[in-house]
Every structure is written in C-alpha cells, then in structure tokens.
CSV table of C-alpha atoms and ligand atoms in Angstrom, one decimal:
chain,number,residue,atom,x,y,z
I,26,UNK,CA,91.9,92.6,68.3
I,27,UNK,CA,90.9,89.7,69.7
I,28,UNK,CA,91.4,86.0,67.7
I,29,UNK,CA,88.7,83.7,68.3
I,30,UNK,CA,86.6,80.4,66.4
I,31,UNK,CA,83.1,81.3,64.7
I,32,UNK,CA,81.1,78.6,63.9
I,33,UNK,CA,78.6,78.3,61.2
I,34,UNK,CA,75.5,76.0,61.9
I,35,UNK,CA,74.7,73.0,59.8
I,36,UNK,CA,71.8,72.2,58.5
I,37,UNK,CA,69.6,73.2,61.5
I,38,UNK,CA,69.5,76.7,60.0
I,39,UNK,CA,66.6,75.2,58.1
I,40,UNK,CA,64.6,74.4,60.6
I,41,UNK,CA,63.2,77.3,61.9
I,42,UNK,CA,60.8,76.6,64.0
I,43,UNK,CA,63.0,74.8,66.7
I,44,UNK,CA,66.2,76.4,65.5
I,45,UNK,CA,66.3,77.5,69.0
I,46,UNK,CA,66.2,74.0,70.3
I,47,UNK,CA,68.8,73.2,68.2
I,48,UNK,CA,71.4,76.2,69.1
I,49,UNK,CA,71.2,75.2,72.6
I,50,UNK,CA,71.4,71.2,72.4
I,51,UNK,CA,74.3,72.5,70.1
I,52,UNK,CA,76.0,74.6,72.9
I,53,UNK,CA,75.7,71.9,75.6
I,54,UNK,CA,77.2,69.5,73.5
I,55,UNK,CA,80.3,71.4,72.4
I,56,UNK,CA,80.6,72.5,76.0
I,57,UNK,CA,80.7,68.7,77.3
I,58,UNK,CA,83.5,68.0,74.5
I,59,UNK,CA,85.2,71.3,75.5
I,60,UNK,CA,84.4,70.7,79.6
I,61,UNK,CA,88.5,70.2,79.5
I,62,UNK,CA,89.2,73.2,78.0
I,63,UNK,CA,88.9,77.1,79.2
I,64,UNK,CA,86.5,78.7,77.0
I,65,UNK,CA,84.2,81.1,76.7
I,66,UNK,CA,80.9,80.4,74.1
I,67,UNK,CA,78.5,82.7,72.3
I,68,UNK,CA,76.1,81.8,70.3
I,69,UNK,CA,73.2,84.0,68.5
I,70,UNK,CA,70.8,82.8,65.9
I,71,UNK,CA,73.1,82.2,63.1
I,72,UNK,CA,76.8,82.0,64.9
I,73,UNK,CA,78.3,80.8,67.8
I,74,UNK,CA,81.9,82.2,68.9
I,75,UNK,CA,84.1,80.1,71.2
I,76,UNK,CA,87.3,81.9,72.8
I,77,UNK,CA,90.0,80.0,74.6
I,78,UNK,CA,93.6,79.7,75.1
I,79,UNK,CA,94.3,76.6,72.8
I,80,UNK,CA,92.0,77.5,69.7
I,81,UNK,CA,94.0,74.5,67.7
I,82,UNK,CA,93.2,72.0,70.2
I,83,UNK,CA,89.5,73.3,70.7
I,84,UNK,CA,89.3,73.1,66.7
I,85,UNK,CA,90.1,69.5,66.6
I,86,UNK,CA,87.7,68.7,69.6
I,87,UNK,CA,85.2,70.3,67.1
I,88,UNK,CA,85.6,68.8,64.0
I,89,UNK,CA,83.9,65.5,65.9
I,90,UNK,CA,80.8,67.6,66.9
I,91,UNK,CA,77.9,66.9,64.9
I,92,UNK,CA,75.7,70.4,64.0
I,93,UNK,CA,78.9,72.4,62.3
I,94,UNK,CA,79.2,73.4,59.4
I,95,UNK,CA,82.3,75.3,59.0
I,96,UNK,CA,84.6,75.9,61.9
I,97,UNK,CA,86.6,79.1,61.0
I,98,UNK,CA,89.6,80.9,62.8
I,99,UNK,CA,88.5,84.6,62.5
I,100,UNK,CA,89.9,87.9,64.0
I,101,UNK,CA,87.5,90.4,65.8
I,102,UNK,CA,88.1,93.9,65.6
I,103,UNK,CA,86.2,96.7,66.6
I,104,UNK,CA,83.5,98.0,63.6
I,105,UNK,CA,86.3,100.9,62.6
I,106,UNK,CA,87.6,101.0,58.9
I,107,UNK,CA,90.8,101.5,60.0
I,108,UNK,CA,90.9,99.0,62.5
I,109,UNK,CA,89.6,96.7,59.6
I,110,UNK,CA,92.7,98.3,57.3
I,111,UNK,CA,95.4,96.8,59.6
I,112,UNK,CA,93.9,93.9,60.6
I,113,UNK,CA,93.6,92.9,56.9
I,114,UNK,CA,97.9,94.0,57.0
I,115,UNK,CA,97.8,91.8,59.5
I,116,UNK,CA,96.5,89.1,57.9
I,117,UNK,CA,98.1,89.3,54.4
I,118,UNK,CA,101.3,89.2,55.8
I,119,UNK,CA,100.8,85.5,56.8
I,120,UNK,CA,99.2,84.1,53.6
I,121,UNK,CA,100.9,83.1,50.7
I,122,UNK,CA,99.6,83.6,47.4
I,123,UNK,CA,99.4,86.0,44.6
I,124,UNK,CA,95.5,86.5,44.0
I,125,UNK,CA,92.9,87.9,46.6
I,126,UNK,CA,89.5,88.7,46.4
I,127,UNK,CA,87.3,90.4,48.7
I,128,UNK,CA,83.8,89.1,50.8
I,129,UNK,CA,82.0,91.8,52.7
I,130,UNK,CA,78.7,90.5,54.6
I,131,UNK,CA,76.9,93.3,56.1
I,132,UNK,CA,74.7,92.2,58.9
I,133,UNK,CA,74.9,95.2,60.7
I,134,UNK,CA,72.6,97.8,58.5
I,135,UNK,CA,73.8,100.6,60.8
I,136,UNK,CA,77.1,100.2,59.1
I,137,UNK,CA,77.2,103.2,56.1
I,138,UNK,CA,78.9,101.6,53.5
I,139,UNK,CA,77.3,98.8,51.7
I,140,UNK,CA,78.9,95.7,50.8
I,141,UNK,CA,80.1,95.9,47.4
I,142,UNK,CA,81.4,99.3,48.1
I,143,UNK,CA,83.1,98.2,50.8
I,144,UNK,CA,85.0,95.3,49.6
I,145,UNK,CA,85.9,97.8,46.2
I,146,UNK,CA,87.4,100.5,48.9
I,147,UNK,CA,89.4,97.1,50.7
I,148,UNK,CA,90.5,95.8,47.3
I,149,UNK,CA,91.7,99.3,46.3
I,150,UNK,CA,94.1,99.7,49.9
I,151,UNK,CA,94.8,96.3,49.2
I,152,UNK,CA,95.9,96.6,45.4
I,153,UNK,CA,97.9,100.1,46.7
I,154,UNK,CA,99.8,98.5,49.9
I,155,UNK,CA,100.4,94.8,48.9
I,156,UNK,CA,102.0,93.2,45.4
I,157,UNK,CA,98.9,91.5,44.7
I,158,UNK,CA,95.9,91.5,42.0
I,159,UNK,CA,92.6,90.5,42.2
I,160,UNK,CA,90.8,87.2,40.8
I,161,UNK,CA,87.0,87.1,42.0
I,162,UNK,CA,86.8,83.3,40.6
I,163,UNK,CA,89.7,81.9,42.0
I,164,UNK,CA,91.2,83.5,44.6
I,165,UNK,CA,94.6,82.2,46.4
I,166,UNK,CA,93.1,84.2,49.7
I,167,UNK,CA,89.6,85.2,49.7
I,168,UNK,CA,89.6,87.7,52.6
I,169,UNK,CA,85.6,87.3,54.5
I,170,UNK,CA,85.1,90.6,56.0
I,171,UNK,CA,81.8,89.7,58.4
I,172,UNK,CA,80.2,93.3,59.8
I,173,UNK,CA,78.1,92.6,62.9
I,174,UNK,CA,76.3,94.4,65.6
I,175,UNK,CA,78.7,92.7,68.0
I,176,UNK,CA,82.0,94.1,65.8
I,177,UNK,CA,83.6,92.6,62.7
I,178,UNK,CA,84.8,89.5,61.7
I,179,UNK,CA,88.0,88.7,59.3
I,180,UNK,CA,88.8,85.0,58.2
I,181,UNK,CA,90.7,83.5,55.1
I,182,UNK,CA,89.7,80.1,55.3
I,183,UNK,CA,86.7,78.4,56.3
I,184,UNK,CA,87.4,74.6,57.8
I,185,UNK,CA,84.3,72.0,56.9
I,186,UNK,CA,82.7,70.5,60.1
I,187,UNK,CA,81.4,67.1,60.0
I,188,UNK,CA,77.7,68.3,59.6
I,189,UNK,CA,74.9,66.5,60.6
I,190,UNK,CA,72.3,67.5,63.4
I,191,UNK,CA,73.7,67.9,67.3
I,192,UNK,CA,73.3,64.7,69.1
I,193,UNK,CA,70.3,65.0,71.4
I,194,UNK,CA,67.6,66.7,69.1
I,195,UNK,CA,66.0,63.2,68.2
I,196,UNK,CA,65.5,61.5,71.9
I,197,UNK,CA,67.3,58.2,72.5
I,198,UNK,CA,68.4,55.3,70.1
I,199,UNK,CA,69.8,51.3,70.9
I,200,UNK,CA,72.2,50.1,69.1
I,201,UNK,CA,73.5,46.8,69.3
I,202,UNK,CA,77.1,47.4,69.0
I,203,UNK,CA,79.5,44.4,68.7
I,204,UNK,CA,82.9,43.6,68.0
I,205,UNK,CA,82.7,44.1,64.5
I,206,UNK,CA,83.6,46.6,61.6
I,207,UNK,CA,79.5,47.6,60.7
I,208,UNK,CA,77.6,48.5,64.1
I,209,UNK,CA,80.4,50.8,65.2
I,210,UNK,CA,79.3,52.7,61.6
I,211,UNK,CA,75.8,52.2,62.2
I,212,UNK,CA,76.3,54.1,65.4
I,213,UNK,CA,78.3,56.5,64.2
I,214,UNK,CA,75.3,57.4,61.2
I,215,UNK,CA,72.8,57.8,63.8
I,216,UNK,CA,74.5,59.5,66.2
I,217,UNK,CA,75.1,61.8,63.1
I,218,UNK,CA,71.7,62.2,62.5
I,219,UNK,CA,71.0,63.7,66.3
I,220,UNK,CA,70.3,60.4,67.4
I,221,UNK,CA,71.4,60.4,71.0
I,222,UNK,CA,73.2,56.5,70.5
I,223,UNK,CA,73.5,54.2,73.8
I,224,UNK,CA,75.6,50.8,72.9
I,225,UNK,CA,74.2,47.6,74.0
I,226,UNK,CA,76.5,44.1,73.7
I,227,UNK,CA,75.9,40.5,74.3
I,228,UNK,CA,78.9,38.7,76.0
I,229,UNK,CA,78.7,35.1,77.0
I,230,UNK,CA,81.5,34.3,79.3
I,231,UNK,CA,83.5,32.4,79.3
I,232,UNK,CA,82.6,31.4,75.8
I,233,UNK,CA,84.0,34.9,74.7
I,234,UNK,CA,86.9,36.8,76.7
I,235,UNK,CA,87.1,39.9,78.5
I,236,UNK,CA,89.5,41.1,75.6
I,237,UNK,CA,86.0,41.4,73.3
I,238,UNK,CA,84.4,43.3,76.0
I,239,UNK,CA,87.2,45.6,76.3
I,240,UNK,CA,87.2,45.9,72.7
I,241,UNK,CA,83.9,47.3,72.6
I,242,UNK,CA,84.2,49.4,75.7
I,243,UNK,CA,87.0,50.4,73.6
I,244,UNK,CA,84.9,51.3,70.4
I,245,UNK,CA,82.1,52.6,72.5
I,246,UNK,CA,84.9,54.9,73.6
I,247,UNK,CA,85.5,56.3,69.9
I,248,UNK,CA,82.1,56.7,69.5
I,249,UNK,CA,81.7,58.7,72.7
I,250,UNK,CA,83.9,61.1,71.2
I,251,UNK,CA,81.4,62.1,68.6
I,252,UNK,CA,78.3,62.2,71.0
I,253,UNK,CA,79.6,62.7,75.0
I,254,UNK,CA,77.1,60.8,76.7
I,255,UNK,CA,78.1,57.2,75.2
I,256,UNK,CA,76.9,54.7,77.6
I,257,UNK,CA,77.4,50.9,77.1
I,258,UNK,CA,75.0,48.2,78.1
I,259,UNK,CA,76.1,44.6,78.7
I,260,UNK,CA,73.9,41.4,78.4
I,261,UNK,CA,74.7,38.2,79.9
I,262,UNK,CA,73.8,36.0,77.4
I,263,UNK,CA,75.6,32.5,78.1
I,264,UNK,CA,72.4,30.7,79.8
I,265,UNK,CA,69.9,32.1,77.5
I,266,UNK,CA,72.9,31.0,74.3
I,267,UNK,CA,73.6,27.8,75.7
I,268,UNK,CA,70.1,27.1,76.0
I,269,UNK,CA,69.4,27.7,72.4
I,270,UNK,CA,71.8,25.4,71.6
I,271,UNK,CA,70.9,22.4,73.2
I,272,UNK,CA,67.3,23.1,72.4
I,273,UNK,CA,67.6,24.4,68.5
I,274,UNK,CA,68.4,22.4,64.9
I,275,UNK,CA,71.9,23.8,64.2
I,276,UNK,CA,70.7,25.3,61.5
I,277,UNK,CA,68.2,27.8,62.8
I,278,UNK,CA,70.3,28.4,65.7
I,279,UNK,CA,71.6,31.9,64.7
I,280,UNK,CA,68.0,33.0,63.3
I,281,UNK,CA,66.7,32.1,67.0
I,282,UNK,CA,69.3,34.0,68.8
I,283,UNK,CA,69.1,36.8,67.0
I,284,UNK,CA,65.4,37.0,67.9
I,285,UNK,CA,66.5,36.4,71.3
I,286,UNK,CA,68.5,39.2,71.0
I,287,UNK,CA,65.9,41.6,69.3
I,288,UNK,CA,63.7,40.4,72.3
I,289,UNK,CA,65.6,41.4,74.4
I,290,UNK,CA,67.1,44.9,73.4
I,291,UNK,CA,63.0,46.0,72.6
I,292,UNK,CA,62.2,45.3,76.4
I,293,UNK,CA,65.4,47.1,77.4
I,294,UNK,CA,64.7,49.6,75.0
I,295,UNK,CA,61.2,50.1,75.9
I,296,UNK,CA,61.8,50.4,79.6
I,297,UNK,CA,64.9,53.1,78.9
I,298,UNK,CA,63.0,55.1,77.1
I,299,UNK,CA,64.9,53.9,73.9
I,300,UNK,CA,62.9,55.1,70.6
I,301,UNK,CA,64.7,53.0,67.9
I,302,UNK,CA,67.0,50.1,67.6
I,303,UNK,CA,70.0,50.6,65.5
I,304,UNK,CA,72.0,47.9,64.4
I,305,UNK,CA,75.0,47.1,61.6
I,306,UNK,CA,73.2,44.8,59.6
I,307,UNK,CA,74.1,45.1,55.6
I,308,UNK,CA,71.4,43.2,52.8
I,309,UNK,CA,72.7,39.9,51.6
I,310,UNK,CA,76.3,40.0,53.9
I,311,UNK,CA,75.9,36.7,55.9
I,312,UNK,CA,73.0,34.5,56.3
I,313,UNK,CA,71.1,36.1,59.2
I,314,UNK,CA,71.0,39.4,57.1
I,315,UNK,CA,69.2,38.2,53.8
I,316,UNK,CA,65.8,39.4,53.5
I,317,UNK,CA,63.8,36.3,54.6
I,318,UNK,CA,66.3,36.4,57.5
I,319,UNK,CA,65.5,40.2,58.2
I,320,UNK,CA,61.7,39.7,58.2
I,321,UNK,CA,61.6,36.6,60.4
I,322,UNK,CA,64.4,38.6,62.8
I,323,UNK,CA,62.3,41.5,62.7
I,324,UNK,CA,59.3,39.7,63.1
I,325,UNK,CA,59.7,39.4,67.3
I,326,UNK,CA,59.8,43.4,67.7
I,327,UNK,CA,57.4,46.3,67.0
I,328,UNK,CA,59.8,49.4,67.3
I,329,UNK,CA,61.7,50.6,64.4
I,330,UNK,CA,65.1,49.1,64.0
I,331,UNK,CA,67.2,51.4,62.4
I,332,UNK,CA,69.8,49.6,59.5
I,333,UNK,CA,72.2,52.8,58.7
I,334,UNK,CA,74.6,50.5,56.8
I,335,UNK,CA,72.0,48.1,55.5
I,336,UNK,CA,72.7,49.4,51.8
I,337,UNK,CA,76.9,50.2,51.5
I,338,UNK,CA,79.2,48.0,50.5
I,339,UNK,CA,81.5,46.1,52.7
I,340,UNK,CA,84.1,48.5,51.2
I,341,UNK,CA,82.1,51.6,51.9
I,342,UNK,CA,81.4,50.4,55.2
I,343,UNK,CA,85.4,49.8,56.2
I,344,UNK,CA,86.3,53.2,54.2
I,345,UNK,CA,84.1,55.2,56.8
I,346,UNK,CA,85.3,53.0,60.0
I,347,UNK,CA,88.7,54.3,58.9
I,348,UNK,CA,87.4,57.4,58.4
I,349,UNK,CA,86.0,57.5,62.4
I,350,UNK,CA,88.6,55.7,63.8
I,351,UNK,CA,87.0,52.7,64.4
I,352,UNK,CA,88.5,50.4,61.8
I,353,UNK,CA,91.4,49.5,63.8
I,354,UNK,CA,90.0,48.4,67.0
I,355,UNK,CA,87.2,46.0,65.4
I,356,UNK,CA,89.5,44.0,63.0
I,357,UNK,CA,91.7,42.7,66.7
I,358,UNK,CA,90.5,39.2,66.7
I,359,UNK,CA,88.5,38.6,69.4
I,360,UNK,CA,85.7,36.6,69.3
I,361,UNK,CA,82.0,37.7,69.6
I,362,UNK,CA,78.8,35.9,70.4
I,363,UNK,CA,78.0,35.6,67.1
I,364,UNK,CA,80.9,34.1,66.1
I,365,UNK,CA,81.3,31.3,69.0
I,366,UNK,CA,79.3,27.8,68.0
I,367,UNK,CA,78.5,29.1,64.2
I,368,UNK,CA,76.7,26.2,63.2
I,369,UNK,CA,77.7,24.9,58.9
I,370,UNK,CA,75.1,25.7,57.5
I,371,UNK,CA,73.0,28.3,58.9
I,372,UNK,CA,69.6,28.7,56.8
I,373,UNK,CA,69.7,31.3,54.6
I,374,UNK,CA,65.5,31.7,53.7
I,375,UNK,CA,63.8,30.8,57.4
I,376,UNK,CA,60.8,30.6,57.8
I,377,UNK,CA,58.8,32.1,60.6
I,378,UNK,CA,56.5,29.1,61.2
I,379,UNK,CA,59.6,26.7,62.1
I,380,UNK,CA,61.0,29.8,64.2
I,381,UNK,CA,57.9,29.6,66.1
I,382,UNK,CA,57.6,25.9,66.2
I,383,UNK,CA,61.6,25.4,67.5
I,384,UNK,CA,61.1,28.2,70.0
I,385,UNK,CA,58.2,25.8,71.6
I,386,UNK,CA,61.4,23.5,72.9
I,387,UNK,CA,62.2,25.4,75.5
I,388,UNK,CA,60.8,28.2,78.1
I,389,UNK,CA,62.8,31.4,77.0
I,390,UNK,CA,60.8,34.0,78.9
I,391,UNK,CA,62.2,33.4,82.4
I,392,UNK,CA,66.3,33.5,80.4
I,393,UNK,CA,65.0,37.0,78.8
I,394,UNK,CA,63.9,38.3,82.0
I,395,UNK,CA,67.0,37.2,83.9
I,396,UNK,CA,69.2,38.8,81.1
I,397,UNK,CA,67.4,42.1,81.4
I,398,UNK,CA,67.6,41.8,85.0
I,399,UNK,CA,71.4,41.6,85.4
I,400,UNK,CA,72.1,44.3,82.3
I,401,UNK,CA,75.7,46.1,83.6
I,402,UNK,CA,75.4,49.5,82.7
I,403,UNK,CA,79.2,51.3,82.4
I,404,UNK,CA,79.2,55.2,81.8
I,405,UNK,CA,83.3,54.9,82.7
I,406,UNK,CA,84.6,54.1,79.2
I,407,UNK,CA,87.6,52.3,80.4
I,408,UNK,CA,89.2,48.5,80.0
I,409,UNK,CA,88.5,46.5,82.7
I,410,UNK,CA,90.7,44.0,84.5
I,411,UNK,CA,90.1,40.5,86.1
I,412,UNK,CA,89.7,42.2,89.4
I,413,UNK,CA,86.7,44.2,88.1
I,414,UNK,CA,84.6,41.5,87.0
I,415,UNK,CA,84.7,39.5,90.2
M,524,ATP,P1,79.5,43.6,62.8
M,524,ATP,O1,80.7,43.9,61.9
M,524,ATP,O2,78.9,44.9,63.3
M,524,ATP,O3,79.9,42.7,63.9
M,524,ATP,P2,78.6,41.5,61.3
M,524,ATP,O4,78.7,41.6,59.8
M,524,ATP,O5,79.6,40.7,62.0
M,524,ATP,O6,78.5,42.9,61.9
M,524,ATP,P3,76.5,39.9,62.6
M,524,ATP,O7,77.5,39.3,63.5
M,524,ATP,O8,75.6,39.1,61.8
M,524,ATP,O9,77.2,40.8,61.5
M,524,ATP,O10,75.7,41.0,63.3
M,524,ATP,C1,74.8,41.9,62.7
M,524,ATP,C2,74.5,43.0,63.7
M,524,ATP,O11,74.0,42.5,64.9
M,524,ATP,C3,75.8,43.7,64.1
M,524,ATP,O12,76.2,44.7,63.2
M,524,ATP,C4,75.3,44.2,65.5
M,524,ATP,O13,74.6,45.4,65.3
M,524,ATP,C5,74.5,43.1,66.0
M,524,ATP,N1,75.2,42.2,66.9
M,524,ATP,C6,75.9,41.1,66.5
M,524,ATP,N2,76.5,40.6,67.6
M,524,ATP,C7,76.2,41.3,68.6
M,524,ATP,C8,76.6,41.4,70.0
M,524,ATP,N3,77.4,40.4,70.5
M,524,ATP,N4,76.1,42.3,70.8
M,524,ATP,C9,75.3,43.3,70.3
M,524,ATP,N5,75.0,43.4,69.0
M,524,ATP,C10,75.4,42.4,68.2
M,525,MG,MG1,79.8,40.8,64.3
C-alpha cells in the first residue's frame, strides 16, 4: 500500500487538442512550487499522482496552483480484491460516520468485474464486517474505489483546487500593480486564467518611500505564490511626474499621467514580449476610471488592457483580496504615486482634444524613454534596505 495525492485536472480536460500542452505546463508549475519539497510526479492524460514525504504540506502548496480541480489523498494498492478488502478496513476504521456508499470507476477494462457489481460485492463485506448501512444520496463516507492500469485507487474525500487554467498556457501579461487593494486582484484573475502575470510599479522618490516599494515587492510576493515566476518591474517616474505637474492644469493632471503611464508600460510591454496589460481599474470608482476617463486613458495604447475587476464591487473586490491574502498588506498606509499631489478636483468627463492640446506643453518623449531605460527589474521577492538602493 502506498498513500499518495491524485490530482484531478481542471477545466483543461476540455480542451483536447492541446490537453497535452496543458498537462505539461501543469507539471512544471507544481514542480517549481514543490522545488522545496521531495516528490515524485506522474501524470497521464486524465491524472497526475505526486508522492512525497510531507503530503500535508505538499497539499497546501497545491491548493495555490491554478489547473486543479480536486486534490485528493488516496491509497494505492495493488489491483487484488483482497488487497482492496483490507485497505477499505483500513480506511473505515478512521472515518466517522454512520452511512457509506460505494463509487467504483473502472478504467482498467481488463479488470472482470464491472463497476456496479463491484461496488454491490464492497457494500455487501462492508455491511457484514462494519456497523454501518448504506445511503447512495447522502453518504457520511462515500468510499471512491478508482481501478487503473497502473493499480487502484481508494479515497473518501475529494479537496476542491482553486481551478482555473496553469499559469503559462496564455504567453505573457503586464500588470500595473500598485499599492492598492484592486490590481493585486486584477493580477491574481489573470494569473488564474493562465496568464503568465509580471508586476510593473511606478515609484517617484523621494515623493513616495521605500516602505511603498517594499509593500508591493511584498504583494508581488503573495502573488508569486500562485504563479512562480512573479517578476516585478520598477519605473522611475519622479522627472517624467514632476514634469507633468509644472506643465499640466491641476485638473487634468491625473488623466495625463495616467497616459503617461499607459505609454509607457505598452513600450515596455511591447519590447518584453508582454501580450496584454492588466490593471485594477473598477467602472465609476474614482475619477480617472469613469468611462470618458477610460477611453481618453486608453486612447494612448493599441494592445488590449485587460480590467479583471472593472465590474465587482469594492466589497467584492476586498472579499477576494482577503480571500488571496493580499488584503492585509495593501490597506498599510503608504503612499503611492497616485496618491502624492492629487489635485481637488480632478475632471471627471476629459476630453481627448484638451489631453492632446496640454500634452503640447512640454516634450515627454525623451522622460518616457529615460523611464524605460532605467526600468529595475527584481526576480528576488524580498524587502529592500537603504543600503540596496544606493
Ligand atoms: P488600487 O487599489 O489597485 O491601487 P485604485 O482604486 O487606488 O487601485 P488608481 O490609483 O486610480 O486606483 O489606479 C488604478 C489602477 O492603475 C490600479 O489598480 C493599478 O493597476 C494602476 N496603478 C495605479 N498606480 C500605480 C502605480 N504606482 N504603479 C503601477 N500601477 C499603478
Ligand atoms: Mg492605487
């Protein structure tokens, strides 16, 4: 007998044509979450069995790993009915409950007996040896009795996985990740969604601090833990900012930074091999994310900017940053970008024309190209000190 994790595939199994693409995107990513632990992987076309020492540990590693469906903690015993008799002993002796019910899946045709008789002969040794009665709708322990080539398979419970496609299967995505509660979300939908999510933030020092840059490393770090290949990319912004706002009416001043900042990522996203931009902006939640705003913002770029959150609630938004972890590192009050010289009154229905027109004041290009220029890229998710920025 031999205990091990199976793990049932999300919804790849409908795409058949590159399931196989899939299954090993799938494998590489659990194996870089797992590179800590000592396992061994299998994976076929509709399972993939891990082994290891610390199967609890590995479990939780997994639930983060987009691409499962179930994650269930099965016994393997040789394809032998009465190897299969004891092992279910086995097994009943450690569940509580008063009802049971019996699954056989026969994958293995070469195996005599079919299903139903099979679970009816289980049920029987079962209702002979054990004080307990069967209930097919509501079982207490429904016993999964899995016949394969490779031997069979006996679980109780099956553990959801957090589903979604493995990270990887959709090429490359940008997301402008700041200090806030929405684009950690954002990131954490795509990424979800087999986007493979890179992180890119706009600091201006000394107008913000190194404590908001550590508290995105810091979220880009959470997020990593869904994908494994998280890498963050920092912009200096101060000259380009500062520029804008000696040059622009206060009031447009956030509308032209934030095409600034489209600009700048669609360059950097071009030359990166970056498909999509993905950012945390939510219809109607501050004045650079109405409509008018949106198209005048959008206006600048020509790839697709991905808005995962665009349509939740602030409540549903905050519900699933809890939910990922995230919630508690983007309400420390740091400052952002965004947040330094917010002018009154920032215009809520721009218009493209006087975007154009204020952006005439002043010669951006050579600021956009020096800001793309001195990008720092950091792969080492880790706080940095004073020492490491000089
Ligand atoms: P968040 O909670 O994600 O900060 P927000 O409601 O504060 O969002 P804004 O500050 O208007 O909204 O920003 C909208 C989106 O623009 C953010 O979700 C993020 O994707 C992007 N963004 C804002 N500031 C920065 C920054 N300093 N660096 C990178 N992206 C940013
Ligand atoms: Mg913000």
């Amino acid at each position: 007998m031999e205990t091990l994790l199976m793990i049932k595939y999300g919804e790849l199994t409908t795409k058949k044509a590159n399931r196989k693409t899939f299954i090993s995107i799938l494998q590489k990513n659990i194996e870089q979450m797992l590179k800590e632990e000592n396992v061994e992987i299998i994976s076929d076309r509709v399972r993939m069995y891990i082994k290891g020492e610390n199967l609890s540990e590995i479990e939780k590693k997994l639930k983060k790993v987009f691409g499962l469906h179930s994650i269930v903690f099965c016994y393997k015993v040789n394809t032998n009915v009465e190897e299969i008799k004891n092992q279910i002993s086995f097994l009943l002796k450690k569940e509580m409950g008063k009802t049971f019910k019996i699954i056989t899946k026969r994958a293995d045709k070469t195996f005599p007996i079919p299903s139903m008789e099979f679970s009816r002969q289980m049920g029987a040794y079962i209702l002979k040896n054990f004080d307990l009665k069967v209930d097919v709708h509501h079982p207490e322990i429904p016993i999964t009795i899995e016949i394969r080539k490779e031997g069979t398979f006996l679980y109780t419970k099956e553990n959801p996985g957090i589903g979604g496609y493995p990270v990887g299967i959709q090429g490359k995505g940008l997301l402008m990740l700041s200090g806030g509660i929405d684009s950690p979300v954002a990131g954490y939908l795509a990424l979800k969604r087999g986007v493979s999510v890179e992180g890119i933030y706009f600091e201006s020092p000394p107008h913000t601090s190194l404590e908001a840059k550590n508290k995105v490393i810091k979220l880009a770090n959470i997020l990593n833990e869904y994908s494994g290949h998280f890498r963050l990319h920092v912009v200096p912004f101060t000259k380009l900012q500062e520029e804008i706002y000696k040059k622009v009416p206060s009031d447009y001043m956030i509308t032209i930074m934030r095409r600034m900042m489209y600009r700048i990522c669609e360059r950097y996203a071009k030359k990166n091999h970056f498909k999509i931009l993905i950012n945390g902006e939510s219809i109607g939640q501050v004045a650079s994310q109405t409509l008018d705003s949106m198209l005048v913002i959008n206006h600048v770029v020509n790839l697709p900017v991905v808005r995962p959150v665009a349509c939740f609630d602030k409540l549903e938004i905050i519900d699933l940053a809890n939910k990922i972890g995230t919630y508690e590192t983007s309400i420390l009050p740091f400052e952002d970008c965004c947040t330094i010289f917010v002018p009154k009154h920032p215009v809520i229905h721009p218009e493209l024309n006087k975007c154009e027109e204020y952006e005439k004041n002043f010669d951006f290009e050579p600021l956009i190209e020096e800001c793309i220029e001195h990008i720092e890229v950091i792969t080492d998710l880790k706080p940095k000190t004073y020492e490491d920025i000089l």
